[in-house]
């Protein structure tokens, strides 16, 4: 791996760091289009039918919100990082409905970080990715580990 190929390596994600991942305004057309393709539940598909649900109106699929979060992650750091993937997500929560017109702000917070015990050229970073609406209410929260190449394989991890 070319050490100059990326802007971000494992060392660039210290515990406590918060990184903005952009904002997105959800539109009715976008919500319905996503639902038609991926999550065909009536409260995502049809504003009229959605009125008669517990949500009282059209809402975005939680998976739609996650997909937008993923795009924000890629734009904010992943596409320019030495990330080698993730073993998955923990504690995925859709806390409040996202409605047409809502502008959602996405962010990543580093919760934990450690060098790999088996591969000195890699490090693991645990993130909390979340999203808040214009009222400051958290609408999405999920945790997960990402695996990154280290800029200086085998270097003292506390020296970063």
Tab-separated table of C-alpha atoms in Angstrom:
chain	number	residue	atom	x	y	z
A	1	UNK	CA	0.000	0.000	0.000
A	2	UNK	CA	1.445	3.371	-1.009
A	3	UNK	CA	1.814	5.469	2.197
A	4	UNK	CA	1.039	8.655	0.247
A	5	UNK	CA	-2.119	7.301	-1.353
A	6	UNK	CA	-4.517	8.315	1.437
A	7	UNK	CA	-5.328	11.359	3.543
A	8	UNK	CA	-6.426	9.352	6.596
A	9	UNK	CA	-4.926	6.353	8.372
A	10	UNK	CA	-5.697	4.680	11.702
A	11	UNK	CA	-3.547	7.270	13.490
A	12	UNK	CA	-5.834	10.067	12.273
A	13	UNK	CA	-8.814	8.923	14.367
A	14	UNK	CA	-8.024	9.592	18.047
A	15	UNK	CA	-10.550	8.723	20.749
A	16	UNK	CA	-12.980	11.594	21.296
A	17	UNK	CA	-12.647	13.066	17.819
A	18	UNK	CA	-15.931	14.214	16.272
A	19	UNK	CA	-16.098	14.545	12.508
A	20	UNK	CA	-18.984	16.205	10.643
A	21	UNK	CA	-20.324	14.041	7.816
A	22	UNK	CA	-22.508	16.628	6.123
A	23	UNK	CA	-26.192	17.476	6.004
A	24	UNK	CA	-29.027	16.200	3.875
A	25	UNK	CA	-32.573	17.434	3.296
A	26	UNK	CA	-34.987	14.549	2.711
A	27	UNK	CA	-37.669	15.239	0.099
A	28	UNK	CA	-40.974	13.448	-0.365
A	29	UNK	CA	-39.979	12.328	-3.868
A	30	UNK	CA	-36.679	10.913	-2.639
A	31	UNK	CA	-38.332	9.110	0.307
A	32	UNK	CA	-40.930	7.492	-1.956
A	33	UNK	CA	-38.363	6.575	-4.638
A	34	UNK	CA	-36.116	4.857	-2.088
A	35	UNK	CA	-39.103	3.020	-0.601
A	36	UNK	CA	-40.312	1.821	-4.008
A	37	UNK	CA	-36.903	0.332	-4.628
A	38	UNK	CA	-35.937	-1.008	-1.186
A	39	UNK	CA	-38.518	-0.724	1.632
A	40	UNK	CA	-42.067	-1.082	0.369
A	41	UNK	CA	-43.965	-0.253	3.546
A	42	UNK	CA	-46.978	2.046	3.272
A	43	UNK	CA	-45.659	4.707	5.651
A	44	UNK	CA	-42.686	5.141	3.281
A	45	UNK	CA	-44.611	4.877	0.006
A	46	UNK	CA	-47.867	6.791	0.167
A	47	UNK	CA	-48.552	10.041	2.068
A	48	UNK	CA	-52.307	9.347	2.154
A	49	UNK	CA	-51.984	5.814	3.482
A	50	UNK	CA	-49.236	6.894	5.901
A	51	UNK	CA	-51.660	9.252	7.690
A	52	UNK	CA	-53.473	6.227	9.096
A	53	UNK	CA	-50.332	4.756	10.686
A	54	UNK	CA	-48.729	5.321	14.063
A	55	UNK	CA	-46.445	7.861	12.323
A	56	UNK	CA	-49.326	10.057	11.153
A	57	UNK	CA	-47.629	10.757	7.828
A	58	UNK	CA	-44.908	9.834	5.386
A	59	UNK	CA	-41.505	8.986	6.865
A	60	UNK	CA	-38.170	7.954	5.392
A	61	UNK	CA	-37.081	4.361	5.701
A	62	UNK	CA	-34.470	3.890	8.400
A	63	UNK	CA	-32.392	2.162	5.745
A	64	UNK	CA	-32.642	5.298	3.612
A	65	UNK	CA	-31.305	7.329	6.541
A	66	UNK	CA	-28.484	4.787	6.953
A	67	UNK	CA	-27.671	4.964	3.232
A	68	UNK	CA	-27.385	8.755	3.426
A	69	UNK	CA	-25.180	8.356	6.522
A	70	UNK	CA	-22.960	5.966	4.545
A	71	UNK	CA	-22.638	8.512	1.751
A	72	UNK	CA	-21.694	11.147	4.332
A	73	UNK	CA	-19.112	8.779	5.798
A	74	UNK	CA	-17.581	8.233	2.354
A	75	UNK	CA	-17.517	11.959	1.562
A	76	UNK	CA	-16.129	12.964	4.976
A	77	UNK	CA	-13.312	10.442	5.278
A	78	UNK	CA	-13.756	6.894	3.963
A	79	UNK	CA	-13.094	7.590	0.282
A	80	UNK	CA	-9.798	9.240	1.192
A	81	UNK	CA	-8.769	6.797	3.890
A	82	UNK	CA	-6.858	3.570	4.211
A	83	UNK	CA	-10.036	1.841	5.436
A	84	UNK	CA	-10.133	-1.883	4.778
A	85	UNK	CA	-13.757	-2.457	5.735
A	86	UNK	CA	-15.865	-3.157	8.785
A	87	UNK	CA	-17.003	-6.333	10.529
A	88	UNK	CA	-20.485	-4.842	10.979
A	89	UNK	CA	-22.700	-2.593	13.055
A	90	UNK	CA	-23.863	-2.706	16.663
A	91	UNK	CA	-26.728	-0.929	18.383
A	92	UNK	CA	-28.439	0.401	15.264
A	93	UNK	CA	-31.300	2.638	16.430
A	94	UNK	CA	-33.839	4.697	14.529
A	95	UNK	CA	-34.834	7.061	17.323
A	96	UNK	CA	-37.200	9.525	15.628
A	97	UNK	CA	-38.913	9.486	12.240
A	98	UNK	CA	-37.327	11.453	9.402
A	99	UNK	CA	-40.024	13.329	7.490
A	100	UNK	CA	-40.128	15.124	4.138
A	101	UNK	CA	-38.376	18.471	4.463
A	102	UNK	CA	-36.238	17.430	7.444
A	103	UNK	CA	-32.614	18.486	7.192
A	104	UNK	CA	-30.471	15.944	8.988
A	105	UNK	CA	-26.873	16.509	10.150
A	106	UNK	CA	-24.617	13.449	10.298
A	107	UNK	CA	-21.467	13.006	12.395
A	108	UNK	CA	-18.917	10.398	13.477
A	109	UNK	CA	-17.434	10.184	16.985
A	110	UNK	CA	-14.444	7.962	17.790
A	111	UNK	CA	-15.249	5.829	20.848
A	112	UNK	CA	-12.306	3.422	20.972
A	113	UNK	CA	-9.127	2.734	19.064
A	114	UNK	CA	-6.514	0.016	19.250
A	115	UNK	CA	-3.773	-1.476	17.130
A	116	UNK	CA	-4.408	-4.958	15.799
A	117	UNK	CA	-2.830	-7.602	18.007
A	118	UNK	CA	-2.288	-9.991	15.096
A	119	UNK	CA	-1.360	-7.589	12.279
A	120	UNK	CA	0.973	-4.702	13.204
A	121	UNK	CA	0.166	-2.811	10.000
A	122	UNK	CA	-3.535	-2.459	10.961
A	123	UNK	CA	-5.602	-0.670	13.591
A	124	UNK	CA	-9.237	-0.848	14.656
A	125	UNK	CA	-11.405	2.162	15.424
A	126	UNK	CA	-14.863	2.045	16.988
A	127	UNK	CA	-17.229	4.818	15.922
A	128	UNK	CA	-20.602	6.130	16.973
A	129	UNK	CA	-22.304	7.472	13.856
A	130	UNK	CA	-25.365	9.535	14.538
A	131	UNK	CA	-27.721	12.034	12.985
A	132	UNK	CA	-29.783	14.904	14.375
A	133	UNK	CA	-32.691	16.832	12.921
A	134	UNK	CA	-33.173	20.610	12.867
A	135	UNK	CA	-34.689	20.520	16.371
A	136	UNK	CA	-31.500	18.905	17.684
A	137	UNK	CA	-33.210	15.535	18.188
A	138	UNK	CA	-31.170	12.434	17.525
A	139	UNK	CA	-32.856	10.434	14.747
A	140	UNK	CA	-30.213	7.756	14.123
A	141	UNK	CA	-27.440	6.137	16.150
A	142	UNK	CA	-25.239	3.178	15.292
A	143	UNK	CA	-21.874	1.887	16.436
A	144	UNK	CA	-19.301	-0.141	14.592
A	145	UNK	CA	-15.645	-0.886	14.099
A	146	UNK	CA	-13.638	0.067	11.036
A	147	UNK	CA	-10.300	-1.439	10.108
A	148	UNK	CA	-7.609	0.948	8.851
A	149	UNK	CA	-4.058	0.541	7.640
A	150	UNK	CA	-1.525	2.210	9.914
A	151	UNK	CA	0.686	4.974	8.585
A	152	UNK	CA	3.593	3.616	10.648
A	153	UNK	CA	3.117	-0.128	11.119
A	154	UNK	CA	4.300	-1.361	14.489
A	155	UNK	CA	4.897	2.143	15.910
A	156	UNK	CA	3.968	2.832	19.526
A	157	UNK	CA	0.202	3.424	19.437
A	158	UNK	CA	0.333	5.863	22.354
A	159	UNK	CA	2.611	8.169	20.357
A	160	UNK	CA	-0.073	9.265	17.934
